[in-house]
GROMACS .gro file of C-alpha atoms in nm:
model
  163
    1MET     CA    1  -0.917   2.006  -6.135
    2THR     CA    2  -0.916   2.331  -6.148
    3ASN     CA    3  -0.686   2.534  -5.884
    4LEU     CA    4  -0.829   2.784  -5.673
    5THR     CA    5  -0.648   3.125  -5.568
    6GLU     CA    6  -0.838   3.240  -5.291
    7ILE     CA    7  -1.134   3.069  -5.073
    8LEU     CA    8  -1.364   3.353  -4.942
    9PRO     CA    9  -1.451   3.280  -4.619
   10VAL     CA   10  -1.817   3.407  -4.507
   11VAL     CA   11  -1.986   3.369  -4.230
   12ALA     CA   12  -2.377   3.409  -4.174
   13VAL     CA   13  -2.685   3.357  -3.860
   14ALA     CA   14  -2.971   3.169  -3.857
   15LEU     CA   15  -3.156   3.405  -3.569
   16SER     CA   16  -3.406   3.219  -3.414
   17ASP     CA   17  -3.714   3.330  -3.244
   18ASP     CA   18  -3.975   3.175  -2.990
   19GLN     CA   19  -4.166   3.084  -3.254
   20GLY     CA   20  -3.922   2.860  -3.474
   21ARG     CA   21  -3.909   3.177  -3.679
   22TYR     CA   22  -3.574   3.237  -3.865
   23LEU     CA   23  -3.416   3.641  -3.973
   24MET     CA   24  -3.325   3.679  -4.327
   25GLN     CA   25  -3.254   4.054  -4.530
   26GLN     CA   26  -3.295   4.110  -4.833
   27ARG     CA   27  -2.979   4.250  -5.018
   28PRO     CA   28  -2.972   4.606  -5.166
   29VAL     CA   29  -3.001   4.773  -5.504
   30GLY     CA   30  -2.624   4.799  -5.611
   31LYS     CA   31  -2.517   4.538  -5.462
   32ALA     CA   32  -2.427   4.139  -5.591
   33HIS     CA   33  -2.717   3.951  -5.608
   34ALA     CA   34  -2.952   4.273  -5.538
   35GLY     CA   35  -3.367   4.182  -5.412
   36LEU     CA   36  -3.223   3.820  -5.315
   37TRP     CA   37  -3.245   3.713  -4.968
   38GLU     CA   38  -2.957   3.595  -4.749
   39PHE     CA   39  -2.860   3.515  -4.400
   40PRO     CA   40  -2.672   3.812  -4.245
   41GLY     CA   41  -2.333   3.803  -4.212
   42GLY     CA   42  -2.039   3.949  -4.388
   43LYS     CA   43  -1.714   3.833  -4.513
   44VAL     CA   44  -1.420   3.720  -4.189
   45GLU     CA   45  -1.164   3.986  -4.243
   46ARG     CA   46  -0.764   3.888  -4.247
   47GLY     CA   47  -0.712   3.849  -3.744
   48GLU     CA   48  -1.056   3.726  -3.724
   49THR     CA   49  -1.208   3.446  -3.584
   50PRO     CA   50  -1.578   3.371  -3.761
   51GLU     CA   51  -1.697   3.440  -3.492
   52GLN     CA   52  -1.566   3.750  -3.442
   53ALA     CA   53  -1.669   3.857  -3.794
   54LEU     CA   54  -1.985   3.711  -3.724
   55CYS     CA   55  -2.060   3.919  -3.430
   56ARG     CA   56  -1.920   4.255  -3.597
   57GLU     CA   57  -2.130   4.212  -3.858
   58LEU     CA   58  -2.435   4.211  -3.712
   59ALA     CA   59  -2.323   4.483  -3.495
   60GLU     CA   60  -2.263   4.654  -3.846
   61GLU     CA   61  -2.591   4.543  -4.046
   62LEU     CA   62  -2.859   4.494  -3.771
   63GLY     CA   63  -2.765   4.692  -3.507
   64ILE     CA   64  -2.752   4.349  -3.230
   65ALA     CA   65  -2.509   4.281  -3.021
   66VAL     CA   66  -2.399   3.956  -3.004
   67THR     CA   67  -2.123   3.734  -2.825
   68PRO     CA   68  -1.933   3.466  -2.929
   69ASP     CA   69  -2.075   3.219  -2.702
   70ASP     CA   70  -2.399   3.262  -2.838
   71LEU     CA   71  -2.330   3.119  -3.129
   72SER     CA   72  -2.348   2.737  -3.208
   73PRO     CA   73  -2.171   2.642  -3.541
   74PHE     CA   74  -2.472   2.470  -3.685
   75ALA     CA   75  -2.407   2.389  -4.151
   76PHE     CA   76  -2.211   2.503  -4.434
   77ALA     CA   77  -2.254   2.544  -4.763
   78SER     CA   78  -1.923   2.536  -5.084
   79GLN     CA   79  -2.000   2.730  -5.362
   80PRO     CA   80  -1.801   2.905  -5.656
   81ALA     CA   81  -1.755   3.283  -5.644
   82GLY     CA   82  -1.635   3.378  -6.030
   83GLY     CA   83  -1.309   3.340  -6.139
   84GLU     CA   84  -1.067   3.157  -5.943
   85ARG     CA   85  -1.226   3.267  -5.605
   86HIS     CA   86  -1.454   2.979  -5.418
   87LEU     CA   87  -1.692   3.069  -5.150
   88ILE     CA   88  -1.699   2.887  -4.803
   89LEU     CA   89  -2.016   3.025  -4.600
   90LEU     CA   90  -2.012   2.879  -4.209
   91LEU     CA   91  -2.426   2.864  -4.082
   92TYR     CA   92  -2.453   2.958  -3.685
   93LEU     CA   93  -2.733   2.899  -3.481
   94CYS     CA   94  -2.813   3.233  -3.246
   95HIS     CA   95  -3.105   3.248  -3.013
   96ARG     CA   96  -3.006   3.533  -2.812
   97TRP     CA   97  -2.863   3.868  -2.846
   98GLU     CA   98  -2.930   4.246  -2.735
   99GLY     CA   99  -3.148   4.512  -2.887
  100ALA     CA  100  -3.410   4.462  -3.177
  101PRO     CA  101  -3.268   4.363  -3.549
  102ARG     CA  102  -3.328   4.650  -3.780
  103ALA     CA  103  -3.250   4.624  -4.119
  104ILE     CA  104  -2.966   4.902  -4.169
  105GLU     CA  105  -2.751   4.754  -4.484
  106ALA     CA  106  -3.038   4.571  -4.613
  107ALA     CA  107  -3.338   4.646  -4.785
  108ALA     CA  108  -3.594   4.443  -4.578
  109LEU     CA  109  -3.607   4.204  -4.296
  110CYS     CA  110  -3.808   3.885  -4.274
  111TRP     CA  111  -3.890   3.655  -4.018
  112ASP     CA  112  -4.029   3.284  -4.087
  113VAL     CA  113  -4.024   2.879  -4.085
  114PRO     CA  114  -3.769   2.718  -4.271
  115ALA     CA  115  -4.045   2.607  -4.452
  116ALA     CA  116  -4.164   2.945  -4.628
  117LEU     CA  117  -3.808   3.080  -4.626
  118ALA     CA  118  -3.760   2.766  -4.916
  119ALA     CA  119  -3.978   3.019  -5.148
  120LEU     CA  120  -3.776   3.318  -5.124
  121PRO     CA  121  -3.494   3.368  -5.406
  122MET     CA  122  -3.207   3.357  -5.283
  123PRO     CA  123  -2.793   3.316  -5.315
  124PRO     CA  124  -2.740   2.886  -5.416
  125ALA     CA  125  -2.532   2.872  -5.029
  126ASP     CA  126  -2.823   3.027  -4.913
  127VAL     CA  127  -3.049   2.781  -5.072
  128VAL     CA  128  -2.855   2.498  -4.902
  129LEU     CA  129  -2.839   2.671  -4.564
  130VAL     CA  130  -3.203   2.686  -4.561
  131GLU     CA  131  -3.235   2.359  -4.679
  132ALA     CA  132  -3.040   2.172  -4.373
  133LEU     CA  133  -3.303   2.360  -4.136
  134LYS     CA  134  -3.609   2.232  -4.267
  135GLU     CA  135  -3.453   1.926  -4.235
  136ARG     CA  136  -3.336   1.990  -3.869
  137ARG     CA  137  -3.680   2.099  -3.762
  138ALA     CA  138  -3.796   1.775  -3.965
  139SER     CA  139  -3.597   1.559  -3.730
  140ALA     CA  140  -3.672   1.779  -3.410
  141LYS     CA  141  -4.078   1.649  -3.503
  142ARG     CA  142  -3.978   1.322  -3.588
  143SER     CA  143  -3.810   1.280  -3.285
  144ALA     CA  144  -4.112   1.419  -3.054
  145GLN     CA  145  -4.280   1.169  -3.212
  146HIS     CA  146  -4.123   0.867  -3.103
  147VAL     CA  147  -3.999   0.983  -2.746
  148LYS     CA  148  -4.097   0.677  -2.528
  149PRO     CA  149  -4.359   0.706  -2.212
  150ASP     CA  150  -4.163   0.749  -1.899
  151PRO     CA  151  -4.303   0.492  -1.643
  152TYR     CA  152  -4.147   0.746  -1.382
  153ARG     CA  153  -4.348   1.013  -1.510
  154ALA     CA  154  -4.670   0.831  -1.511
  155GLY     CA  155  -4.667   0.765  -1.179
  156GLN     CA  156  -4.559   0.406  -1.249
  157ARG     CA  157  -4.271   0.358  -1.003
  158GLY     CA  158  -4.083   0.075  -0.927
  159SER     CA  159  -4.062  -0.234  -1.087
  160ALA     CA  160  -4.352  -0.503  -1.085
  161GLU     CA  161  -4.167  -0.767  -0.866
  162GLU     CA  162  -4.194  -0.450  -0.651
  163LYS     CA  163  -4.530  -0.397  -0.624
   0.00000   0.00000   0.00000
């Protein structure tokens, strides 16, 4: 087993709109993974909680305001980051924020459903997280198809013995 000297905690967000689409941003030229698509976010600085770091990063990268209470932990990815470093990427879901997301530090923004986002070129850690969103969506659809009818909603009140 390789000894790791540094764990890199990174946070990201899957902002979702009312149409079930999620936001991804394209990394700019001149940065590592330039041109690849990723969930917005960044490194957790010393003294910050993951939620505080994500709120700070979203203000810097997208110009939006998010509070820690708006974030729900969803999934994580664990990937080698080169050398003796290892990336732990924590993905949060967010359905509420203030402001309109803008590509302040990114080359472009893209809103789409998980299946379409999966076709975008992205770093390996983000691939894992998009797959988790696809599974979440598929699971929600399966659950909706298996909902049993509620006899009380159909106007069938009471038991057969009461009728």
